[in-house]
CSV table of C-alpha atoms and ligand atoms in Angstrom, one decimal:
chain,number,residue,atom,x,y,z
A,1082,MET,CA,269.8,215.5,233.5
A,1083,ILE,CA,269.2,218.8,231.7
A,1084,ARG,CA,272.5,220.6,231.1
A,1085,ILE,CA,272.2,224.3,231.9
A,1086,GLY,CA,274.7,227.0,230.9
A,1087,ILE,CA,274.8,230.5,232.5
A,1088,THR,CA,275.9,233.7,230.7
A,1089,GLY,CA,277.1,236.7,232.7
A,1090,CYS,CA,278.1,234.2,235.4
A,1091,ALA,CA,280.2,236.7,237.4
A,1092,GLY,CA,277.2,239.0,237.7
A,1093,ARG,CA,274.9,239.3,240.8
A,1094,MET,CA,272.2,237.1,239.2
A,1095,GLY,CA,274.7,234.9,237.3
A,1096,ARG,CA,276.2,233.7,240.6
A,1097,MET,CA,272.8,233.1,242.1
A,1098,LEU,CA,271.7,231.2,239.0
A,1099,MET,CA,274.7,228.9,239.2
A,1100,ALA,CA,274.1,228.2,242.9
A,1101,GLU,CA,270.5,227.5,242.2
A,1102,THR,CA,271.3,225.2,239.3
A,1103,ALA,CA,273.9,223.3,241.3
A,1104,GLY,CA,271.4,222.8,244.1
A,1105,SER,CA,268.4,221.7,241.9
A,1106,GLU,CA,267.4,218.2,241.0
A,1107,GLY,CA,267.3,217.0,237.5
A,1108,VAL,CA,269.7,219.6,236.2
A,1109,THR,CA,273.4,220.1,236.0
A,1110,LEU,CA,275.6,223.2,235.8
A,1111,ALA,CA,277.4,222.5,232.5
A,1112,GLY,CA,279.0,225.8,231.7
A,1113,GLY,CA,279.3,229.5,232.3
A,1114,VAL,CA,280.4,232.5,230.2
A,1115,VAL,CA,281.8,235.8,231.3
A,1116,ARG,CA,282.4,238.9,229.1
A,1117,ALA,CA,285.8,239.0,227.4
A,1118,GLY,CA,288.2,240.8,229.8
A,1119,ASN,CA,286.3,239.8,233.0
A,1120,SER,CA,288.7,238.7,235.7
A,1121,ALA,CA,286.5,235.7,236.5
A,1122,GLU,CA,287.6,234.0,233.3
A,1123,GLY,CA,289.2,230.6,234.2
A,1124,GLN,CA,287.7,230.5,237.7
A,1125,ASP,CA,285.7,227.4,238.9
A,1126,LEU,CA,282.0,228.1,238.5
A,1127,GLY,CA,281.2,226.6,242.0
A,1128,VAL,CA,283.8,228.9,243.6
A,1129,LEU,CA,282.3,231.9,241.7
A,1130,ALA,CA,278.9,231.0,243.0
A,1131,GLY,CA,280.1,230.7,246.6
A,1132,ILE,CA,279.5,226.9,246.7
A,1133,GLU,CA,281.9,223.9,246.5
A,1134,PRO,CA,284.1,223.7,243.3
A,1135,CYS,CA,282.4,221.9,240.5
A,1136,GLY,CA,285.3,221.3,238.1
A,1137,VAL,CA,283.9,223.5,235.3
A,1138,THR,CA,285.5,226.9,234.7
A,1139,ALA,CA,284.2,230.2,233.3
A,1140,THR,CA,285.1,230.9,229.7
A,1141,THR,CA,284.4,233.6,227.1
A,1142,ASP,CA,283.4,231.2,224.4
A,1143,ILE,CA,279.6,231.8,223.9
A,1144,ALA,CA,279.4,229.5,220.8
A,1145,ALA,CA,280.9,226.6,222.7
A,1146,LEU,CA,278.5,227.1,225.6
A,1147,PHE,CA,275.5,226.9,223.3
A,1148,ASP,CA,277.0,223.8,221.6
A,1149,THR,CA,277.5,221.9,224.9
A,1150,VAL,CA,274.3,222.6,226.9
A,1151,ASP,CA,270.6,222.0,226.5
A,1152,VAL,CA,269.5,225.4,227.7
A,1153,VAL,CA,271.1,228.7,228.5
A,1154,ILE,CA,269.9,231.2,231.2
A,1155,ASP,CA,270.8,234.8,230.4
A,1156,PHE,CA,270.6,237.7,232.9
A,1157,THR,CA,273.1,240.2,231.3
A,1158,THR,CA,272.6,243.4,229.3
A,1159,PRO,CA,270.3,244.1,226.4
A,1160,GLY,CA,273.0,244.1,223.7
A,1161,ALA,CA,274.6,240.8,225.0
A,1162,THR,CA,271.1,239.2,225.3
A,1163,VAL,CA,270.3,239.9,221.6
A,1164,ASP,CA,273.7,238.4,220.6
A,1165,HIS,CA,272.9,235.3,222.7
A,1166,ALA,CA,269.5,235.0,221.2
A,1167,GLY,CA,271.1,234.8,217.8
A,1168,HIS,CA,273.3,231.9,219.0
A,1169,ALA,CA,270.1,230.1,220.3
A,1170,ALA,CA,268.3,230.7,217.0
A,1171,ASP,CA,271.2,229.3,214.9
A,1172,ARG,CA,271.1,226.1,216.9
A,1173,GLY,CA,267.4,225.8,217.9
A,1174,LYS,CA,268.6,225.8,221.5
A,1175,ALA,CA,266.4,226.8,224.4
A,1176,LEU,CA,267.1,230.2,226.1
A,1177,VAL,CA,265.7,231.8,229.2
A,1178,ILE,CA,266.1,235.5,229.3
A,1179,GLY,CA,265.7,237.7,232.4
A,1180,THR,CA,267.5,240.8,231.2
A,1181,THR,CA,265.5,244.0,231.3
A,1182,GLY,CA,265.7,247.3,229.6
A,1183,LEU,CA,265.5,246.1,226.0
A,1184,ASP,CA,264.3,248.6,223.5
A,1185,PRO,CA,261.6,247.8,220.9
A,1186,ALA,CA,264.2,246.9,218.2
A,1187,GLN,CA,265.9,244.5,220.6
A,1188,GLU,CA,262.6,242.9,221.6
A,1189,GLN,CA,261.8,242.5,217.9
A,1190,ALA,CA,265.2,240.7,217.5
A,1191,LEU,CA,264.0,238.2,220.3
A,1192,ARG,CA,260.8,237.6,218.4
A,1193,ARG,CA,262.8,236.7,215.3
A,1194,ALA,CA,265.1,234.4,217.2
A,1195,ALA,CA,262.0,232.7,218.7
A,1196,GLU,CA,261.0,231.6,215.2
A,1197,THR,CA,263.7,228.9,215.4
A,1198,ALA,CA,264.3,228.5,219.2
A,1199,PRO,CA,262.2,228.2,222.3
A,1200,ILE,CA,262.8,231.4,224.3
A,1201,VAL,CA,261.3,232.3,227.7
A,1202,PHE,CA,261.5,236.0,228.2
A,1203,ALA,CA,260.2,237.6,231.4
A,1204,ALA,CA,261.0,240.8,233.2
A,1205,ASN,CA,260.3,239.0,236.5
A,1206,MET,CA,260.7,235.3,237.1
A,1207,SER,CA,259.0,235.2,240.5
A,1208,LEU,CA,255.7,233.4,241.1
A,1209,GLY,CA,254.4,236.3,243.2
A,1210,VAL,CA,255.0,238.9,240.6
A,1211,ASN,CA,253.4,236.8,237.9
A,1212,LEU,CA,250.3,236.4,240.1
A,1213,LEU,CA,250.4,240.2,240.6
A,1214,LEU,CA,250.4,240.7,236.8
A,1215,GLY,CA,247.2,238.6,236.5
A,1216,LEU,CA,245.5,240.4,239.4
A,1217,THR,CA,246.4,243.8,238.0
A,1218,ARG,CA,244.8,242.9,234.7
A,1219,LYS,CA,241.7,241.6,236.4
A,1220,VAL,CA,241.3,244.7,238.7
A,1221,ALA,CA,241.9,247.1,235.8
A,1222,ALA,CA,239.2,245.3,233.8
A,1223,ALA,CA,236.7,245.5,236.6
A,1224,LEU,CA,237.2,249.3,237.3
A,1225,ASP,CA,236.7,252.1,234.8
A,1226,ALA,CA,238.9,255.2,234.3
A,1227,ASP,CA,237.3,256.8,237.4
A,1228,PHE,CA,240.1,254.9,239.1
A,1229,ASP,CA,243.5,256.4,238.3
A,1230,ILE,CA,246.2,253.7,237.9
A,1231,GLU,CA,249.7,254.5,239.2
A,1232,ILE,CA,252.6,252.1,239.4
A,1233,VAL,CA,255.3,252.6,242.0
A,1234,GLU,CA,258.6,250.7,242.1
A,1235,THR,CA,261.7,250.7,244.3
A,1236,HIS,CA,265.0,249.0,243.6
A,1237,HIS,CA,268.6,249.0,244.9
A,1238,ARG,CA,271.1,251.7,244.0
A,1239,HIS,CA,272.8,249.6,241.3
A,1240,LYS,CA,269.8,249.2,239.0
A,1241,VAL,CA,270.5,250.9,235.6
A,1242,ASP,CA,267.1,250.9,233.8
A,1243,ALA,CA,263.9,252.7,234.8
A,1244,PRO,CA,261.0,252.1,235.2
A,1245,SER,CA,261.8,248.5,236.0
A,1246,GLY,CA,260.9,245.9,233.4
A,1247,THR,CA,258.4,244.6,236.0
A,1248,ALA,CA,256.8,248.0,236.4
A,1249,LEU,CA,256.4,248.2,232.6
A,1250,ALA,CA,254.9,244.7,232.5
A,1251,LEU,CA,252.5,245.7,235.2
A,1252,GLY,CA,251.6,248.8,233.1
A,1253,LYS,CA,251.0,246.5,230.1
A,1254,ALA,CA,248.8,244.2,232.2
A,1255,ALA,CA,246.7,247.2,233.5
A,1256,ALA,CA,246.4,248.6,230.0
A,1257,ALA,CA,245.4,245.2,228.6
A,1258,GLY,CA,242.7,245.0,231.3
A,1259,ARG,CA,241.4,248.4,230.1
A,1260,GLY,CA,241.6,247.4,226.5
A,1261,VAL,CA,244.1,250.1,225.6
A,1262,ALA,CA,247.8,250.2,224.5
A,1263,LEU,CA,250.2,251.2,227.2
A,1264,ASP,CA,252.2,253.5,224.9
A,1265,ALA,CA,249.0,255.6,224.4
A,1266,VAL,CA,248.5,256.2,228.1
A,1267,ALA,CA,251.8,255.8,229.8
A,1268,GLN,CA,253.1,258.8,231.9
A,1269,ARG,CA,256.7,257.8,232.6
A,1270,ALA,CA,257.9,260.9,234.3
A,1271,ARG,CA,256.4,264.1,235.9
A,1272,ASP,CA,258.4,267.2,236.5
A,1273,GLY,CA,257.5,270.9,236.8
A,1274,HIS,CA,254.1,272.3,235.9
A,1275,THR,CA,252.6,269.2,234.3
A,1276,GLY,CA,248.9,270.2,234.4
A,1277,ALA,CA,246.2,268.0,235.9
A,1278,ARG,CA,246.3,264.3,235.5
A,1279,ARG,CA,244.8,263.1,232.2
A,1280,ARG,CA,241.9,260.7,232.6
A,1281,GLY,CA,242.9,257.1,231.7
A,1282,ASP,CA,246.7,257.7,232.0
A,1283,ILE,CA,248.8,255.1,233.7
A,1284,GLY,CA,251.6,256.8,235.7
A,1285,PHE,CA,255.0,255.4,236.8
A,1286,ALA,CA,257.1,256.5,239.8
A,1287,VAL,CA,260.6,255.2,240.4
A,1288,LEU,CA,262.6,255.1,243.7
A,1289,ARG,CA,266.3,253.9,243.8
A,1290,GLY,CA,268.3,253.3,246.9
A,1291,GLY,CA,270.1,250.9,249.2
A,1292,ASP,CA,269.9,247.2,248.7
A,1293,VAL,CA,266.1,246.9,248.0
A,1294,VAL,CA,265.6,243.7,246.0
A,1295,GLY,CA,262.5,245.0,244.3
A,1296,ASP,CA,259.1,246.4,245.5
A,1297,HIS,CA,256.2,247.0,243.1
A,1298,SER,CA,252.8,248.5,243.9
A,1299,VAL,CA,249.8,249.1,241.6
A,1300,VAL,CA,247.5,251.8,242.9
A,1301,PHE,CA,244.0,252.2,241.7
A,1302,ALA,CA,243.0,255.6,243.1
A,1303,GLY,CA,239.3,256.4,243.0
A,1304,THR,CA,237.2,259.1,244.7
A,1305,GLY,CA,237.0,258.3,248.3
A,1306,GLU,CA,238.7,254.9,248.1
A,1307,ARG,CA,241.9,253.4,246.9
A,1308,ILE,CA,243.0,249.8,246.1
A,1309,GLU,CA,246.7,248.9,246.3
A,1310,LEU,CA,248.3,245.7,245.1
A,1311,THR,CA,251.8,245.2,246.4
A,1312,HIS,CA,254.6,242.7,245.9
A,1313,ARG,CA,257.8,242.9,247.9
A,1314,ALA,CA,260.8,240.8,247.0
A,1315,GLY,CA,262.9,240.0,250.0
A,1316,ASP,CA,265.4,237.6,248.4
A,1317,ARG,CA,266.8,237.5,244.8
A,1318,ARG,CA,266.5,233.7,245.0
A,1319,ILE,CA,262.8,234.0,243.9
A,1320,TYR,CA,264.2,235.0,240.5
A,1321,SER,CA,266.8,232.3,240.2
A,1322,ARG,CA,264.4,229.6,241.3
A,1323,GLY,CA,261.9,230.8,238.7
A,1324,ALA,CA,264.6,230.9,236.0
A,1325,VAL,CA,265.8,227.4,236.6
A,1326,ARG,CA,262.1,226.2,236.6
A,1327,ALA,CA,261.7,228.0,233.2
A,1328,ALA,CA,264.9,226.3,231.9
A,1329,VAL,CA,263.6,222.9,232.7
A,1330,TRP,CA,260.3,223.7,231.1
A,1331,ALA,CA,261.9,225.2,227.9
A,1332,ALA,CA,264.6,222.6,227.2
A,1333,GLY,CA,263.6,220.7,224.0
A,1334,ARG,CA,260.3,222.6,223.6
A,1335,ALA,CA,259.0,223.8,220.2
A,1336,PRO,CA,260.3,227.2,219.0
A,1337,GLY,CA,258.3,230.2,220.2
A,1338,LEU,CA,258.4,233.2,222.5
A,1339,TYR,CA,257.0,232.2,225.9
A,1340,GLY,CA,256.4,234.0,229.2
A,1341,MET,CA,256.4,232.9,232.8
A,1342,SER,CA,252.6,232.5,232.7
A,1343,ASP,CA,253.3,229.7,230.2
A,1344,VAL,CA,255.9,228.2,232.5
A,1345,LEU,CA,253.8,228.5,235.6
A,1346,GLY,CA,250.6,227.4,233.8
A,1347,LEU,CA,248.8,230.6,235.1
B,1955,LIG,N1,263.8,238.7,235.2
B,1955,LIG,C1,264.0,238.8,236.5
B,1955,LIG,O1,263.4,238.1,237.3
B,1955,LIG,C2,265.2,239.6,236.9
B,1955,LIG,C3,265.6,239.6,238.3
B,1955,LIG,C4,266.8,240.3,238.7
B,1955,LIG,C5,267.5,241.0,237.7
B,1955,LIG,N2,267.1,241.0,236.4
B,1955,LIG,C6,267.8,241.7,235.3
B,1955,LIG,O2,269.0,240.9,235.0
B,1955,LIG,C7,270.0,241.7,234.5
B,1955,LIG,C8,271.3,241.4,235.2
B,1955,LIG,O3,271.1,241.9,236.6
B,1955,LIG,P1,272.3,241.8,237.6
B,1955,LIG,O4,271.8,242.5,238.9
B,1955,LIG,O5,272.8,240.4,237.7
B,1955,LIG,O6,273.4,242.7,236.9
B,1955,LIG,P2,275.0,242.6,237.0
B,1955,LIG,O7,275.5,242.2,238.3
B,1955,LIG,O8,275.5,243.8,236.4
B,1955,LIG,O9,275.4,241.4,236.0
B,1955,LIG,C9,275.3,241.4,234.6
B,1955,LIG,C10,276.5,240.6,234.1
B,1955,LIG,O10,276.4,240.4,232.7
B,1955,LIG,C11,277.7,240.4,232.2
B,1955,LIG,N3,277.8,240.7,230.8
B,1955,LIG,C12,277.6,241.8,230.1
B,1955,LIG,N4,277.8,241.6,228.8
B,1955,LIG,C13,278.1,240.3,228.6
B,1955,LIG,C14,278.5,239.5,227.5
B,1955,LIG,N5,278.5,240.0,226.3
B,1955,LIG,N6,278.8,238.2,227.7
B,1955,LIG,C15,278.7,237.7,228.9
B,1955,LIG,N7,278.4,238.4,230.0
B,1955,LIG,C16,278.1,239.7,229.9
B,1955,LIG,C17,278.4,241.5,233.0
B,1955,LIG,O11,279.8,241.3,232.9
B,1955,LIG,P3,280.8,242.5,233.2
B,1955,LIG,O12,280.7,242.8,234.7
B,1955,LIG,O13,282.1,242.0,232.9
B,1955,LIG,O14,280.4,243.7,232.4
B,1955,LIG,C18,277.8,241.2,234.4
B,1955,LIG,O15,278.6,240.2,235.0
B,1955,LIG,C19,269.5,243.1,234.6
B,1955,LIG,O16,268.9,243.5,233.3
B,1955,LIG,C20,268.4,243.0,235.6
B,1955,LIG,O17,267.4,244.0,235.5
B,1955,LIG,C21,265.9,240.3,236.0
């Protein structure tokens, strides 16, 4: 039995991750941590997850969580994630990170932590999106800059970062297919008199509203024809299922920074 711990376990994804862990074979829900001051402290993890009580309660002791489990799954906030990666690095414990919106310095901190701990870090844990990443790279490699690449994403009204981590990952995949760096070609916002589109740019457009789980489209717009690759997430379970799969894969593995393509063998 692989013992899994969940951070941010009172959050939207935290609760789903606990239910997924409790319902999966070969793993056990061994602990959960909430931010100090969160009213869920002391509550049974099963009750928090909306399933039957499991006899383990939510604490605020992150060090104890890392000491007692084989792998931690973290869908929290960038600052908390960097802190949790430090705990993983100190102990060589596996960590699966789904948090998005990390800045370059925070991503660098994860790379450092991955020198002593196995870390899976993916902006999107779903099988479908990871296939979309591969397809995007292939199509971008097959077409030249006569095809303008635009990435459109829609998420629920509570999402705090934009463009989504998945949209940026799709941008990176498209840029890699073209053999360029995303930073050199990304157009992250357009407003006012922007002038004509620059050849080779990769544009992003962001919609926020309602309870949309997550839609992503990559548009390759040529002259007289257009290719659109789209993924629509209908259920957040696709993320928690992928995360638990990643946790099983990562537990006890050699240190390194891994992605879902490693986990899924794509
Ligand atoms: N990779 C993927 O497939 C994927 C899929 C969906 C979402 N995400 C990402 O996952 C993250 C969480 O999303 P969500 O919708 O679950 O957000 P959420 O409902 O706001 O949950 C985040 C949780 O993290 C907790 N937290 C913050 N700092 C903490 C700390 N230091 N220690 C412990 N817990 C802490 C928050 O607690 P408080 O409420 O007490 O502040 C909150 O419960 C976001 O970055 C989102 O973009 C990724």
